[in-house]
Coordinates of C-alpha atoms and ligand atoms in Angstrom, one line a residue:
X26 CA 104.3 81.5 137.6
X27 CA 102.9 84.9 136.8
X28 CA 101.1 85.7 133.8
X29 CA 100.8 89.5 132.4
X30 CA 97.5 90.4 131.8
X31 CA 97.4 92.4 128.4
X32 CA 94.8 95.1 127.9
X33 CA 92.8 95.0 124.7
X34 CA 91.0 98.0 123.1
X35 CA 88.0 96.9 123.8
X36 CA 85.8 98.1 121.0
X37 CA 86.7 98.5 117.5
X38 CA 84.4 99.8 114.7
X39 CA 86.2 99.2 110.9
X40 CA 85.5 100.3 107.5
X41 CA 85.0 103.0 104.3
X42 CA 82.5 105.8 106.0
X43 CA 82.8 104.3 109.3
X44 CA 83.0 107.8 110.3
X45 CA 79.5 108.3 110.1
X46 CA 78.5 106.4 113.0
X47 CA 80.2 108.2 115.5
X48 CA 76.7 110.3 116.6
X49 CA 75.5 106.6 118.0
X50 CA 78.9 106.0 119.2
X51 CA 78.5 109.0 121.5
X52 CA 75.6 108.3 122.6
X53 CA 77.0 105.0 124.1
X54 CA 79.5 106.8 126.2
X55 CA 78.0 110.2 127.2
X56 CA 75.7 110.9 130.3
X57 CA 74.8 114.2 131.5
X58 CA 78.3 115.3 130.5
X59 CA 80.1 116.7 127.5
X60 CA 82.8 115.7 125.2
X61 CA 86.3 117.2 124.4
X62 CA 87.4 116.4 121.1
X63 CA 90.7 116.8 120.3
X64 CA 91.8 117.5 116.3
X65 CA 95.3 117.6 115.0
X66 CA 95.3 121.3 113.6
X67 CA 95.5 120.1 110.2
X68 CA 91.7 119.0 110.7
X69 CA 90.8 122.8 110.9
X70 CA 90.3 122.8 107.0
X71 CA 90.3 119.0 106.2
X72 CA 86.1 119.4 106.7
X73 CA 86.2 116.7 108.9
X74 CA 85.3 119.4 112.1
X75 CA 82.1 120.4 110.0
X76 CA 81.1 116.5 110.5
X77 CA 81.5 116.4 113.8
X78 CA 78.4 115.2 116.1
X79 CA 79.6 118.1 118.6
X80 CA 76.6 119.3 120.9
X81 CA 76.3 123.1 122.6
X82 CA 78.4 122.2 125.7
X83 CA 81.8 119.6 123.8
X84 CA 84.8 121.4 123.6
X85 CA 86.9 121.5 120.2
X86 CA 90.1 121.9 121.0
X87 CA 92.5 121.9 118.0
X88 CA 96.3 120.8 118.7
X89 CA 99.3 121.8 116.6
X90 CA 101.4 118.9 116.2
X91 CA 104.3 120.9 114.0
X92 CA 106.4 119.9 117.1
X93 CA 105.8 116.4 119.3
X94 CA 103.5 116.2 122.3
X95 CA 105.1 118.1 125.5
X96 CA 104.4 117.4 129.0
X97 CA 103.7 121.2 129.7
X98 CA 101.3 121.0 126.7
X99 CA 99.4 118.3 128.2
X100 CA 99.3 120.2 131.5
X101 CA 98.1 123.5 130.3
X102 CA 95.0 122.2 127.8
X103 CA 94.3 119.9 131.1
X104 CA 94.0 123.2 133.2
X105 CA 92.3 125.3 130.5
X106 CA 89.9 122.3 130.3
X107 CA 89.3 122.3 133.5
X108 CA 89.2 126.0 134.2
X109 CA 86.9 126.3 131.5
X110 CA 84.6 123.8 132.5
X111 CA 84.5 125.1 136.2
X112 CA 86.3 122.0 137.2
X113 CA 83.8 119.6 136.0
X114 CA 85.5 116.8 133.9
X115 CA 84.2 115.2 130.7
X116 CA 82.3 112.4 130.3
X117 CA 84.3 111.1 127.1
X118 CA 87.8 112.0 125.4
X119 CA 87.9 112.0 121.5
X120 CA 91.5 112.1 119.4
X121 CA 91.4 112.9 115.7
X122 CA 94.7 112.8 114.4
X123 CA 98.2 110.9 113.9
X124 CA 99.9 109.6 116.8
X125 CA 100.5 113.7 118.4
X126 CA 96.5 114.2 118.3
X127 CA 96.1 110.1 119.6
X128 CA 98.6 110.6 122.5
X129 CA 97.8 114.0 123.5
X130 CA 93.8 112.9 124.1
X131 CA 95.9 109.7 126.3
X132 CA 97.5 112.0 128.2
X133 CA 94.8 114.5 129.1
X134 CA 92.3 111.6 130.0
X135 CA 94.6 110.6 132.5
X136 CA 95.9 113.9 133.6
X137 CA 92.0 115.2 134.5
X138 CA 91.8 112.7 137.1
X139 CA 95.9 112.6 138.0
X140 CA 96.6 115.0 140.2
X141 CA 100.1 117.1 139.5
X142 CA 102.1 117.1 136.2
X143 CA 102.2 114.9 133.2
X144 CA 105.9 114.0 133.6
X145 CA 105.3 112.5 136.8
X146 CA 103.4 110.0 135.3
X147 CA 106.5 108.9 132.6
X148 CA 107.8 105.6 132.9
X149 CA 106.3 102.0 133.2
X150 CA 102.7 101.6 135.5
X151 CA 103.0 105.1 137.4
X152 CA 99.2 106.1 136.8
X153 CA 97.2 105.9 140.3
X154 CA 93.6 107.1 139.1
X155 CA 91.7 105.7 136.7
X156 CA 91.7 107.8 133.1
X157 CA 88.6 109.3 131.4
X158 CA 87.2 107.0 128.5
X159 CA 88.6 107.5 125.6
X160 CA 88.0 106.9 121.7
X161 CA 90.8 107.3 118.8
X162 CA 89.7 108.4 115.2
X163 CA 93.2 107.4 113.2
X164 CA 93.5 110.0 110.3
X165 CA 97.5 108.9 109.5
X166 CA 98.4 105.7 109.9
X167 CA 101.9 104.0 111.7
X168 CA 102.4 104.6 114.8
X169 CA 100.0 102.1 115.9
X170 CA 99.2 104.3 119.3
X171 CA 95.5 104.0 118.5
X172 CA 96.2 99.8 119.9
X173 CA 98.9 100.7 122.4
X174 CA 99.6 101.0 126.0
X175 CA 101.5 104.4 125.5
X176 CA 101.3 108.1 125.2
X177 CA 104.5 109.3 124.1
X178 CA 105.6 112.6 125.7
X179 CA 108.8 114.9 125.3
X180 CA 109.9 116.1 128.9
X181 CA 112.8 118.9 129.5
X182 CA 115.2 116.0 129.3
X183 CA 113.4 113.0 128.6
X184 CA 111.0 111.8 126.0
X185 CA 109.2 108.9 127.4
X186 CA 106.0 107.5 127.2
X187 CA 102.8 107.4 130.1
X188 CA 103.1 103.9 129.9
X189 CA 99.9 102.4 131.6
X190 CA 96.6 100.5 131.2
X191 CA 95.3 103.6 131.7
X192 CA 96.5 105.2 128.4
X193 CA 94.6 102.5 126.3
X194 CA 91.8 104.0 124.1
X195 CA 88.4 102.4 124.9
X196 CA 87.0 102.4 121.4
X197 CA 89.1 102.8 117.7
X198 CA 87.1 104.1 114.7
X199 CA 89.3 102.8 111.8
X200 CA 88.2 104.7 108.8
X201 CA 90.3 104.4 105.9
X202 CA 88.9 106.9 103.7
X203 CA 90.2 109.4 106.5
X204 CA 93.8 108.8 105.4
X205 CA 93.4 109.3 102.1
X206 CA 94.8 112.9 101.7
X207 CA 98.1 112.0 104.2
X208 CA 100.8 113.8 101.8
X209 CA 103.0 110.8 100.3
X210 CA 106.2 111.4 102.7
X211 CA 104.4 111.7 105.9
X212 CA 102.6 108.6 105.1
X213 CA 105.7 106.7 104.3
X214 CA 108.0 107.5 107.8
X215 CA 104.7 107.4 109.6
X216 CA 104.1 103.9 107.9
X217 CA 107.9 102.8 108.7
X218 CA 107.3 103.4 112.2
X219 CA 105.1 100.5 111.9
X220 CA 107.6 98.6 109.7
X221 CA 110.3 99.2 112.7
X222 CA 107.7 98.2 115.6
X223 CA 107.1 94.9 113.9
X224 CA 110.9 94.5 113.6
X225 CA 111.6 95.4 117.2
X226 CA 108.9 93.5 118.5
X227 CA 109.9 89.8 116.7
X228 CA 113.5 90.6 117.0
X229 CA 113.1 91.6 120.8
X230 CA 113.2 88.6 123.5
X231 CA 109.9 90.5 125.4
X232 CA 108.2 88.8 122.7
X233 CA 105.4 86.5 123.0
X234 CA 103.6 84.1 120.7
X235 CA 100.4 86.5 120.2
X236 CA 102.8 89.6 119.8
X237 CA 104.7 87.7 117.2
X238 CA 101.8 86.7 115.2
X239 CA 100.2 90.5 115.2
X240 CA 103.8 92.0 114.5
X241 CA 104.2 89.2 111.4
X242 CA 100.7 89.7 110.0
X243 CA 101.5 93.8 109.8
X244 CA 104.8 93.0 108.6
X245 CA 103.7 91.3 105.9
X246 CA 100.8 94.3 105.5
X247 CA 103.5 97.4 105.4
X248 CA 105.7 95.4 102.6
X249 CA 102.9 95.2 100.3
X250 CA 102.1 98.5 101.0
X251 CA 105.4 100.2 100.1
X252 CA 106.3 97.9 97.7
X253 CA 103.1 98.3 95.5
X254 CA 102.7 102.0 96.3
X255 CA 100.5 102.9 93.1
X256 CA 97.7 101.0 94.7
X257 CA 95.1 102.5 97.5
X258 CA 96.3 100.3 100.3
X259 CA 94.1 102.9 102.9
X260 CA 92.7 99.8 104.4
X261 CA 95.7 97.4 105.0
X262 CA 97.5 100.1 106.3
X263 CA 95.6 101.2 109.2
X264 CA 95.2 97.2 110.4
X265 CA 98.7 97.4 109.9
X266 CA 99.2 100.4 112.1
X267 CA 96.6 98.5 114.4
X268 CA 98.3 95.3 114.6
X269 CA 101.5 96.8 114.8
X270 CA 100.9 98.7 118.2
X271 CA 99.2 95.8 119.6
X272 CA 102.4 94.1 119.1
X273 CA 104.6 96.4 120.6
X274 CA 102.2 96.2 123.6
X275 CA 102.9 92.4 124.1
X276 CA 106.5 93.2 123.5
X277 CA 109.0 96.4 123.5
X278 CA 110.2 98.1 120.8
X279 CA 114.3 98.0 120.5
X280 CA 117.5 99.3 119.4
X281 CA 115.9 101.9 116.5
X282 CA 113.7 103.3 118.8
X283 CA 116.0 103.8 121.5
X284 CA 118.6 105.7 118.8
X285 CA 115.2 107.7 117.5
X286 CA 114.4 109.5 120.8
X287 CA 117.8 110.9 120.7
X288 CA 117.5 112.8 117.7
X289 CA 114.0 113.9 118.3
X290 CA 114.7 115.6 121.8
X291 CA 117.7 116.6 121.0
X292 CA 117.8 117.7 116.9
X293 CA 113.7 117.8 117.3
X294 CA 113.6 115.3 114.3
X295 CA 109.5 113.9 114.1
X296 CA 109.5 110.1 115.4
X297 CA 108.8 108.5 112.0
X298 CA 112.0 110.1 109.8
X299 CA 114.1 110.1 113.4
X300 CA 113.1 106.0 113.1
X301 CA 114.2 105.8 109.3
X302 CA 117.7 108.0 110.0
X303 CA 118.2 105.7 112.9
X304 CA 117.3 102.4 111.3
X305 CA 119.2 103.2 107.9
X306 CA 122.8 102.6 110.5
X307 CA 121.3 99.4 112.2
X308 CA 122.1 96.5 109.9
X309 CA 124.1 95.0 112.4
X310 CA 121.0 94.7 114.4
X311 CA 118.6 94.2 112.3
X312 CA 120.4 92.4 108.9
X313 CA 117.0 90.7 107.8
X314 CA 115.1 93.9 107.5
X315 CA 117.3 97.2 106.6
X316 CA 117.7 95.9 102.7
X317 CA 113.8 95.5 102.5
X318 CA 113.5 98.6 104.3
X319 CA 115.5 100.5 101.9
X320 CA 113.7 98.5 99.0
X321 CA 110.6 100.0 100.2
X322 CA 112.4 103.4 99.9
X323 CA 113.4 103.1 96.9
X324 CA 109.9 101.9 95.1
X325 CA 108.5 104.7 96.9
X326 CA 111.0 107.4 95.8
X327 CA 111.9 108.5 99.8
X328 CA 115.1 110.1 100.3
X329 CA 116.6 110.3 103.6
X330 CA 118.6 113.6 104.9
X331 CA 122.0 112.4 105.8
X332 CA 124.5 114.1 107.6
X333 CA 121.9 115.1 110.4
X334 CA 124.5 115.3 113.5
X335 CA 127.2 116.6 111.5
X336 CA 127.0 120.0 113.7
X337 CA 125.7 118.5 117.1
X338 CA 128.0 120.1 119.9
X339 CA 129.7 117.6 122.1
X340 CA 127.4 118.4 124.6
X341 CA 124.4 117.4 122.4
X342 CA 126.0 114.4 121.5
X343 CA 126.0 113.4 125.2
X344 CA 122.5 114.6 125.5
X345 CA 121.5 112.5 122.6
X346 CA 124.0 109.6 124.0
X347 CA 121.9 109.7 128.2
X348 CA 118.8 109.5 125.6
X349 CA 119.3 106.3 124.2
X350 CA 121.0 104.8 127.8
X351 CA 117.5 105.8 129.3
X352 CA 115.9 102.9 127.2
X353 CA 117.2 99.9 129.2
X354 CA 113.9 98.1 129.0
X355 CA 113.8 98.2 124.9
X356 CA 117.5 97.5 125.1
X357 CA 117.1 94.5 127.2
X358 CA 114.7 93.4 124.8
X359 CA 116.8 94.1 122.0
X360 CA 120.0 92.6 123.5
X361 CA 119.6 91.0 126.6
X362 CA 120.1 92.1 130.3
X363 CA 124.0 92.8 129.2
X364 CA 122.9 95.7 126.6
X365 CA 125.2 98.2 128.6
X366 CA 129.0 95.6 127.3
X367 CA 127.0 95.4 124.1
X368 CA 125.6 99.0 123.0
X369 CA 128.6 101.1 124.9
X370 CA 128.5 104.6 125.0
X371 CA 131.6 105.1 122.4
X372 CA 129.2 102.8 120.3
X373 CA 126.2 104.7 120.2
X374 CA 128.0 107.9 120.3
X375 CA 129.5 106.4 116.8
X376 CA 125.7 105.4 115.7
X377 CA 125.3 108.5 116.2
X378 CA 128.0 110.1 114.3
X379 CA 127.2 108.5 111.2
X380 CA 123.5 109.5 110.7
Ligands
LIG412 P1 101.8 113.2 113.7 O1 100.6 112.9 114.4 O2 102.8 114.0 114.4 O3 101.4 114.0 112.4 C1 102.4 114.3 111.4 C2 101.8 115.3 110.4 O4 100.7 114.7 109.7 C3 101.2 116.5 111.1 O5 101.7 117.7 110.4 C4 99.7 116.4 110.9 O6 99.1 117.6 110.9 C5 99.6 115.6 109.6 N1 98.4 114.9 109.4 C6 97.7 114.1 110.3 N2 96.6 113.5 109.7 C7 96.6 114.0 108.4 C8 95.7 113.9 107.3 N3 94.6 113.1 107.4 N4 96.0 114.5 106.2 C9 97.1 115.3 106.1 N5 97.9 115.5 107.1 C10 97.7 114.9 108.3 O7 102.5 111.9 113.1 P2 102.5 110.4 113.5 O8 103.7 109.8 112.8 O9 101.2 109.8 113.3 O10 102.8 110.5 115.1 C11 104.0 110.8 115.6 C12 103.9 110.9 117.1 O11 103.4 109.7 117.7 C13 105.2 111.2 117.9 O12 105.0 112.1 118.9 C14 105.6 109.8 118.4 O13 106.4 109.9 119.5 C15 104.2 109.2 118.7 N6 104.2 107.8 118.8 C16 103.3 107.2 119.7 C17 103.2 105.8 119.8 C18 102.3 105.2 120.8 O14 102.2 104.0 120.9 N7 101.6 106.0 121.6 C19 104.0 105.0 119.0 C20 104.8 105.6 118.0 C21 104.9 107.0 117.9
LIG413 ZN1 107.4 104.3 117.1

């Protein structure tokens, strides 16, 4: 029998002001080299940059994340890295961000030593060289790809993940007082998408014991959060986001996630609404968890858009429709190897319809 191996983060550094130890962090990691940190443009007046243990030689590199992470954006900040840099390549990756900041620093530290473009390397296990190390500095909570095996990319027709040991972060700094000024909406569909990989994961048959228990344990974690919003919750939602990403990297994610894609590549919805519009039509696949879901709305005082494909053209529609058939290996979790008699295209084209 074969076993998976499952790659951990290996180092993880937790707590109020953690932030403050990231000089001896860096030491840890850097040589003779420099480091690029990588900041969701939001951080350009959050006064989190003027912390920053950033020598003469680091490059700062501020991101805008108003749209989702593109391959040709991970392509031209590798180049202009490199170009800048006469070709020498960093001893250390940092991400400061969401999960647009987190996956774009996965992508580039695989795409300085990967030769060729980004969106060669989407799909399952495609990386050849290893990555630069990498560390993750969560400042929104959810998505859980500071503890996941993904960086999640949207190609010309595709969005799809770099899905590879490779695109693992090699140390976390979980510092909750960093989330603290996350406006209320983002934090909520940024928090669901760690509501919906917990679902996916323990509904999905990729699942494994020590999946199931982190995916139940951040379950658990994202209810009391959104049910008791009026309390600061900072910390159990980033071991949440944590636990919930680890989970998904022992399992899959399913049926939501594969609807989701659609409607951000085509309709450019961001992941964590595109996950709540999609998971707001799945009770039939997930009856345990869509009435707490919208419970959690509710208390929290979220309302959806509805009517969000009610002027897609027919050929956006299909578009959106090939999305969602490109997940098979989320679908076979979801629904087994026969997903194709089970979620039809007339189906999901009628998911679809109804959002
Ligand atoms: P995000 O990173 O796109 O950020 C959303 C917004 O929040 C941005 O406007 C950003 O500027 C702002 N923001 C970030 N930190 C803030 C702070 N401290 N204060 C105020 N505003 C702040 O949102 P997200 O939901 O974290 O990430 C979504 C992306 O992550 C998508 O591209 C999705 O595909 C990807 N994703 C990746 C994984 C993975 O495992 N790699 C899993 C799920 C989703
Ligand atoms: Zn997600």
């Amino acid at each position: 029998m074969e076993f998976r191996v499952f790659k951990q983060v290996s180092r993880v550094v937790f707590g109020r002001g953690a932030f403050t130890q990231l000089s001896d962090i860096l030491e840890d990691f850097k040589e003779e080299g420099y480091v690029v940190f990588i900041l969701d443009h939001v951080h350009k007046t959050s006064g989190i940059a003027d912390l920053l243990p950033s020598k003469k030689d680091d490059c700062i590199l501020y991101v805008d994340t108003s749209e989702e992470p593109k391959t040709q954006q991970i392509d031209v900040l590798r180049d202009d890295i490199l170009l800048t840099k006469l070709g020498d390549i960093p001893d250390l990756i940092v991400g400061i961000g969401g999960g647009s900041a987190m996956d774009i620093a996965k992508a580039v530290s695989v795409m300085l030593t990967n030769k060729g473009s980004s969106s060669e390397y989407q799909g399952w296990d495609l990386v050849k060289c290893k990555a630069i190390p990498k560390i993750a500095i969560p400042t929104l909570s959810g998505t859980g790809s500071e503890a996941s095996r993904t960086a999640v990319l949207t190609g010309i027709d595709k969005k799809f993940g770099i899905n590879s040991d490779q695109s693992m972060f090699d140390l976390v700094l979980m510092d909750p007082n960093l989330i603290s000024q996350v406006p209320k909406m983002q934090r909520f569909y940024s928090g669901m998408d760690c509501y919906i990989h917990c679902v996916e994961s323990i509904e999905g048959s990729f699942i494994n014991a020590f999946g199931r228990a982190q995916a139940k344990v951040a379950l658990g974690l994202c209810e009391k959060v959104f049910l008791n919003p009026k309390k600061d919750h900072n910390e159990d939602l980033m071991v949440a986001s944590y636990l919930g990403g680890a989970s998904v990297a022992n399992s899959e994610v399913g049926v939501v996630h594969a609807m989701s894609y659609g409607l951000s590549l085509i309709l450019g919805y961001h992941h964590g609404i595109a996950n709540c519009i999609a998971f707001n039509q799945l009770d039939e696949f997930y009856p345990k968890y869509t009435p707490i879901f919208r419970e959690m709305m509710e208390v929290d005082g979220i309302e959806l858009p509805v009517g969000v494909t009610a002027n897609v053209t027919e050929n956006q529609l299909e578009d959106m429709v090939n999305m969602t058939m490109k997940m098979e290996r989320p679908l076979t979790s979801a629904l087994g190897p026969d997903w194709k008699n089970i979620l039809t295209k007339d189906k999901i084209r009628e998911l679809y319809l109804r959002m």
